[in-house]
CSV table of C-alpha atoms in Angstrom, one decimal:
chain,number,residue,atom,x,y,z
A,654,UNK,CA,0.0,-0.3,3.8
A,655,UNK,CA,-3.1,-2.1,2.7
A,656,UNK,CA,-4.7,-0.4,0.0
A,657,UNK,CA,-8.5,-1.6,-1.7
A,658,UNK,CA,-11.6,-0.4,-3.3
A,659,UNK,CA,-15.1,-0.8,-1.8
A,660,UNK,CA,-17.1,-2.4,-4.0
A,661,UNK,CA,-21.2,-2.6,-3.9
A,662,UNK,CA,-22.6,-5.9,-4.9
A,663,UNK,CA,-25.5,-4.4,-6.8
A,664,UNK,CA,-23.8,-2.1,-8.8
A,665,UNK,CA,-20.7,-3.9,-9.0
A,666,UNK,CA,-18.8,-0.7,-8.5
A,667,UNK,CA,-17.1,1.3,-5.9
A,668,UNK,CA,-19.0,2.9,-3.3
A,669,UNK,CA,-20.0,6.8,-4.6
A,670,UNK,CA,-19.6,5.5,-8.5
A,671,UNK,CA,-22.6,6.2,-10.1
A,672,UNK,CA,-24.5,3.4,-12.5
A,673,UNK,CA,-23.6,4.6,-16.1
A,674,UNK,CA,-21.8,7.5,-14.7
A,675,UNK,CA,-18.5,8.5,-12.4
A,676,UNK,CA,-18.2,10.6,-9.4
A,677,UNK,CA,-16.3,14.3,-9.3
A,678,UNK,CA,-12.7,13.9,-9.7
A,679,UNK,CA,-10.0,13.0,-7.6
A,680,UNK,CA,-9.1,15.8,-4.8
A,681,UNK,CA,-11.9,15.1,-3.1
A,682,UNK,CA,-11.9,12.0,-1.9
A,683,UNK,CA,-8.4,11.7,0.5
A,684,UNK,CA,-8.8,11.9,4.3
A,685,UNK,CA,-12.0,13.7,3.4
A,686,UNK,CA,-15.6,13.8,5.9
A,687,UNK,CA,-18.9,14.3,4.6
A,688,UNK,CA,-21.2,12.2,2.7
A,689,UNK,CA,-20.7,13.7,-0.3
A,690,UNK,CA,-17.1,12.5,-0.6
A,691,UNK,CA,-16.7,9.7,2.1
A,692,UNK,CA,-17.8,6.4,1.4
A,693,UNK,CA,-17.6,3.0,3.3
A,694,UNK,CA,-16.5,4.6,6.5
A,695,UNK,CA,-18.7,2.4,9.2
A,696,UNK,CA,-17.1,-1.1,7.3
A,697,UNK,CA,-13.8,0.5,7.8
A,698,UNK,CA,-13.9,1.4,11.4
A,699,UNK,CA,-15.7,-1.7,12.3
A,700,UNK,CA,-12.7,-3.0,10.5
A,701,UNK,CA,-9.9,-1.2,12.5
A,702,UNK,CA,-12.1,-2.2,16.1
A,703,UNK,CA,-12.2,-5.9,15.2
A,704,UNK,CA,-8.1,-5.9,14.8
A,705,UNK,CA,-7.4,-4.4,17.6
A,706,UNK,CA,-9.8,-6.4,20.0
A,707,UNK,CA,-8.2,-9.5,17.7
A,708,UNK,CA,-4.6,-8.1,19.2
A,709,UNK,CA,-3.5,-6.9,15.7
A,710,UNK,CA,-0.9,-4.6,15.5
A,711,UNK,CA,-3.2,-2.3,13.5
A,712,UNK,CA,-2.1,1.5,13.1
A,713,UNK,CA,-4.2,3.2,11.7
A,714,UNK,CA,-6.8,3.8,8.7
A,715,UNK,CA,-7.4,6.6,6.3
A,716,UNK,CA,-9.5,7.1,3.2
A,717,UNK,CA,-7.5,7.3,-0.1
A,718,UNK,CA,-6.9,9.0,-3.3
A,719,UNK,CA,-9.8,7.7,-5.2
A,720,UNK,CA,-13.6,7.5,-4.5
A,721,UNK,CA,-14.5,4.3,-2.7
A,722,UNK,CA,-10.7,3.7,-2.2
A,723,UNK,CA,-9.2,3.2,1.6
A,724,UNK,CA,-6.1,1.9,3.3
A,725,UNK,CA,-5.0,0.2,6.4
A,726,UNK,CA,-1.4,-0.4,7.8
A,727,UNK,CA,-0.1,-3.2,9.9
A,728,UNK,CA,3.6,-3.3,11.6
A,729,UNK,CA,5.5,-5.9,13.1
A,730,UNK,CA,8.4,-6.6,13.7
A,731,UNK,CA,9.5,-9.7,11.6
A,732,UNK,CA,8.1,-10.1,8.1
A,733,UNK,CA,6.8,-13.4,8.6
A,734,UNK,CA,4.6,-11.9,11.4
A,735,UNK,CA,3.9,-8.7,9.1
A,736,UNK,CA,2.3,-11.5,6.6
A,737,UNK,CA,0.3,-13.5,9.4
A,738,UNK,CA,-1.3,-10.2,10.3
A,739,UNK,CA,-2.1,-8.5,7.0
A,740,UNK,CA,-3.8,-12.0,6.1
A,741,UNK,CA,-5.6,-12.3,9.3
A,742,UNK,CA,-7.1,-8.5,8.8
A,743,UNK,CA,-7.5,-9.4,5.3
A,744,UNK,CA,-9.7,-11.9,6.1
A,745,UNK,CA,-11.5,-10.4,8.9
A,746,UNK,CA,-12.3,-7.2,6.0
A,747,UNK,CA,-13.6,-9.5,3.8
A,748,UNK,CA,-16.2,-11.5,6.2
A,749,UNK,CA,-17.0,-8.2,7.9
A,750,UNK,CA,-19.0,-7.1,4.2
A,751,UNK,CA,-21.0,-9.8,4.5
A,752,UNK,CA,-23.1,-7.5,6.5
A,753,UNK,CA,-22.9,-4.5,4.6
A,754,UNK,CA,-23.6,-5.7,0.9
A,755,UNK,CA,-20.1,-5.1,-0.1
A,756,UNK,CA,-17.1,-6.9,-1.3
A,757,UNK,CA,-13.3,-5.8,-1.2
A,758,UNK,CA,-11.7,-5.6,-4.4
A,759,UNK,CA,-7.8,-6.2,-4.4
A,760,UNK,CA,-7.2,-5.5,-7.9
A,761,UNK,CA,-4.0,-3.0,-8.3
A,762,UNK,CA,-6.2,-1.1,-11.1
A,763,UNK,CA,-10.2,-2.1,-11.2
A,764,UNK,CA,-11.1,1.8,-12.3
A,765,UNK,CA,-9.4,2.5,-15.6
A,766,UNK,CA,-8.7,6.2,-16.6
A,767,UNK,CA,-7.5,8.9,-14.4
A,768,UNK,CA,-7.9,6.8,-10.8
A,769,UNK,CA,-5.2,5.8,-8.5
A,770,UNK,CA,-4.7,1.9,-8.5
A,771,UNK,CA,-3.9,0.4,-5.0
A,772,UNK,CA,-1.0,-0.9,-3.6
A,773,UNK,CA,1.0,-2.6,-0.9
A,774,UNK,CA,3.9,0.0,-0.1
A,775,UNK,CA,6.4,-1.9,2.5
A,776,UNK,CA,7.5,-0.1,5.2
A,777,UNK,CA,11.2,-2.2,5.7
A,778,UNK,CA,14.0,-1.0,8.0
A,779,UNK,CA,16.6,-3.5,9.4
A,780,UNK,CA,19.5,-2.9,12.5
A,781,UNK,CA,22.0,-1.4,10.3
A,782,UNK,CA,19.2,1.3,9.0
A,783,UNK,CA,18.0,2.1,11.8
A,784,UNK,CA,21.2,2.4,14.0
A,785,UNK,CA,24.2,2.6,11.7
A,786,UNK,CA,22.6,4.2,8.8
A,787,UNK,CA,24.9,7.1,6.2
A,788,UNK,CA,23.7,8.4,3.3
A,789,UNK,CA,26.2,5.9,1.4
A,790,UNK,CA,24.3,2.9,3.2
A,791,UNK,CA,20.5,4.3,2.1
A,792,UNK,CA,21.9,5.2,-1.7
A,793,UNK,CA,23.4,1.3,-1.7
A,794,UNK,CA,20.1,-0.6,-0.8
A,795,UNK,CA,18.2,2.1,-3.1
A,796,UNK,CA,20.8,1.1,-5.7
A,797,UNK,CA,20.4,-2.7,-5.2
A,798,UNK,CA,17.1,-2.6,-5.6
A,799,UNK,CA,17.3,-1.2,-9.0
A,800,UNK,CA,19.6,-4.2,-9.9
A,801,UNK,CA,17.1,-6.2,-9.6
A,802,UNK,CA,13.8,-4.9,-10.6
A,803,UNK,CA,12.5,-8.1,-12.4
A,804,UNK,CA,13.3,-10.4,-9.5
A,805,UNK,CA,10.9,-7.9,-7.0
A,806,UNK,CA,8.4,-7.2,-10.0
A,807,UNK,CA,7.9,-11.2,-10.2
A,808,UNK,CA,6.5,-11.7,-6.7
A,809,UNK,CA,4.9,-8.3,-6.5
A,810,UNK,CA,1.3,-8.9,-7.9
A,811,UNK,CA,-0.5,-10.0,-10.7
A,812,UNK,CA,-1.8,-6.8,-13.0
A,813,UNK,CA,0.5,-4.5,-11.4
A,814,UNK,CA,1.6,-3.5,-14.6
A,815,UNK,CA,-1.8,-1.6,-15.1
A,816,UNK,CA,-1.2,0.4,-11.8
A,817,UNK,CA,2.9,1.2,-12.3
A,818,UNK,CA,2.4,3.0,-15.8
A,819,UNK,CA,4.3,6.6,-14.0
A,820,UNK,CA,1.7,8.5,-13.3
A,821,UNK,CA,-0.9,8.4,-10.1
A,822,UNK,CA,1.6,8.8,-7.7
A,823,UNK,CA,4.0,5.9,-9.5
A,824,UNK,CA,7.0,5.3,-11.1
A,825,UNK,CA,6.7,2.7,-14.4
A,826,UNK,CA,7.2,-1.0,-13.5
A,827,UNK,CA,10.2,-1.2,-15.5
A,828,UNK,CA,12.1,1.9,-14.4
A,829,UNK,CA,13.1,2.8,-11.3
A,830,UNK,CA,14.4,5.5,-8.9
A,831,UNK,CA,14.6,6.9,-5.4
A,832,UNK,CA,14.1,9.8,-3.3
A,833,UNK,CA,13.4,11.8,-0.2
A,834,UNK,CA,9.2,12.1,0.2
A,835,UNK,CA,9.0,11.2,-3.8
A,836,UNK,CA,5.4,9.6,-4.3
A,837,UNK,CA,6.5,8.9,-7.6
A,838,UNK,CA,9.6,7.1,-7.1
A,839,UNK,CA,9.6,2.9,-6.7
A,840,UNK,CA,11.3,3.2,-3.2
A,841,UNK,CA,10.5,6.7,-1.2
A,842,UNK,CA,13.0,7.8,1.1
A,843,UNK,CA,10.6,9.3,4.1
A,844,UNK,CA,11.5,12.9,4.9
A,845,UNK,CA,12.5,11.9,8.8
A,846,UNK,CA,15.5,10.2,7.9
A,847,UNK,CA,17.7,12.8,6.1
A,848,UNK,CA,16.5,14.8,9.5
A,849,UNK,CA,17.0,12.6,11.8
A,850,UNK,CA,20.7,11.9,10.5
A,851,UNK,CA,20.4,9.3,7.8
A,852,UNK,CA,18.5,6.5,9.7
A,853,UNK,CA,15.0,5.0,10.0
A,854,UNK,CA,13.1,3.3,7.0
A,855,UNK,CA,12.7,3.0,3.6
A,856,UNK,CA,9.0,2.7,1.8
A,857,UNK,CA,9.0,0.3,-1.3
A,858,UNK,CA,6.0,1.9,-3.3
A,859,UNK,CA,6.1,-0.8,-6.1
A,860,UNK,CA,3.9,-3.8,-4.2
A,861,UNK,CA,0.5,-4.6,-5.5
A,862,UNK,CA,-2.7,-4.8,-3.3
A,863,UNK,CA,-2.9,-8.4,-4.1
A,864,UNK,CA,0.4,-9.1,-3.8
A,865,UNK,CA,1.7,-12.2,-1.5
A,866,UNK,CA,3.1,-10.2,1.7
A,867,UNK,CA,5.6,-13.1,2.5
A,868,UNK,CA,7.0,-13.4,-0.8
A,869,UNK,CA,7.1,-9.5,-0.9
A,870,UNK,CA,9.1,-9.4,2.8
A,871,UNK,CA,11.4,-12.4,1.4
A,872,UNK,CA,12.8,-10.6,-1.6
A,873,UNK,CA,12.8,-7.3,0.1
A,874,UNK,CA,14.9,-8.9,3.0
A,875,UNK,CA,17.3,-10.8,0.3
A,876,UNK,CA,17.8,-7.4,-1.3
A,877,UNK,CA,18.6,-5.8,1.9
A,878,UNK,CA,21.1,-8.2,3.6
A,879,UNK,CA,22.8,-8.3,0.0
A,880,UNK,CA,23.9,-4.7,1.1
A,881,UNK,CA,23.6,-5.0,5.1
């Protein structure tokens, strides 16, 4: 889940920012229509049309918590191919606002005060998740995780310690914790699972927008197959 900020090259801030001033205040802004509170949407769609003719596996788009703010997600099926694409449409977003005036900005917190930063959250499920899968075996990966939450933090991002302070839908980047459809946690245990019997996916919130997406899938992978 790629999250960013649109940023106007005039003004050198996001798009509905105000010179000298800000917009309303979050609550308006996600999965929201209208001109007041929507901002950016042509770039973005252009976006989403340009992956998919490119044969991305591109699912889907949505504006986000903050004004200006937006996200896209790419699956695969292999990390390594996870990264190939998220750098691809990366790219592709970034030559696409050479038409608009615009620029992406990838930084995990460029609005200081009470705006969401943007992240990276990593969808990851492996065999065992999603076929096996117990309670026991979703609390043991949570649990390695939070063994080793300098190892992950490392290759996570640069300034992500801005963004992770515990609050705007984060926990702080040097706690941790788990738990069904908890925004706030590090890892978020999505709401289908318990339902569906203990299997599926887990959602690793703590990833920066700028973060590295093969280093990311590498230590999430190493932390997983030290469990199953």
């Amino acid at each position: 889940e790629q999250e960013y900020f649109i940023m106007d090259v005039d003004t050198q801030l996001p798009l509905g920012f105000p010179v000298g001033g800000y917009p309303g205040p979050q609550g308006l802004y996600y999965c929201s229509v209208g001109g007041k509170n929507t901002h950016g949407r042509s770039l973005v769609e252009e976006h989403a049309d340009l992956c998919l003719e490119a044969g991305l596996n591109f699912e889907g788009i949505n504006q986000e918590v903050a004004c200006g703010q937006w996200e896209f997600q790419i699956f695969a099926k292999g990390a390594k191919q996870a990264g190939d694409e998220l750098w691809v449409a990366r790219y592709m977003l970034d030559r696409l606002t050479e038409s608009y005036g615009y620029y992406i900005e990838y930084h995990p917190k460029p609005i200081k005060g009470d705006w969401n930063g943007s992240g990276m959250h990593a969808n990851f499920s492996n065999g065992a998740m999603r076929d096996k899968g117990g309670k026991e075996l979703f609390d043991s990966i949570c649990e390695a995780f939070g063994r080793n939450i300098e190892k992950h933090m490392s290759v996570y991002g640069a300034h992500n310690e801005e963004r992770l302070t515990g609050l705007h839908e984060t926990q702080a980047i040097d706690q941790f914790s788990y738990g069904v459809s908890d925004r706030g946690a590090s890892i978020r245990v999505p709401a289908s699972v318990p339902t569906d019997g203990w299997v599926g996916r887990l959602e690793d919130r703590r990833p920066a927008s700028n973060g590295d997406p093969y280093k990311i899938g590498a230590v999430i992978i190493e932390t997983t197959k030290s469990v199953c």
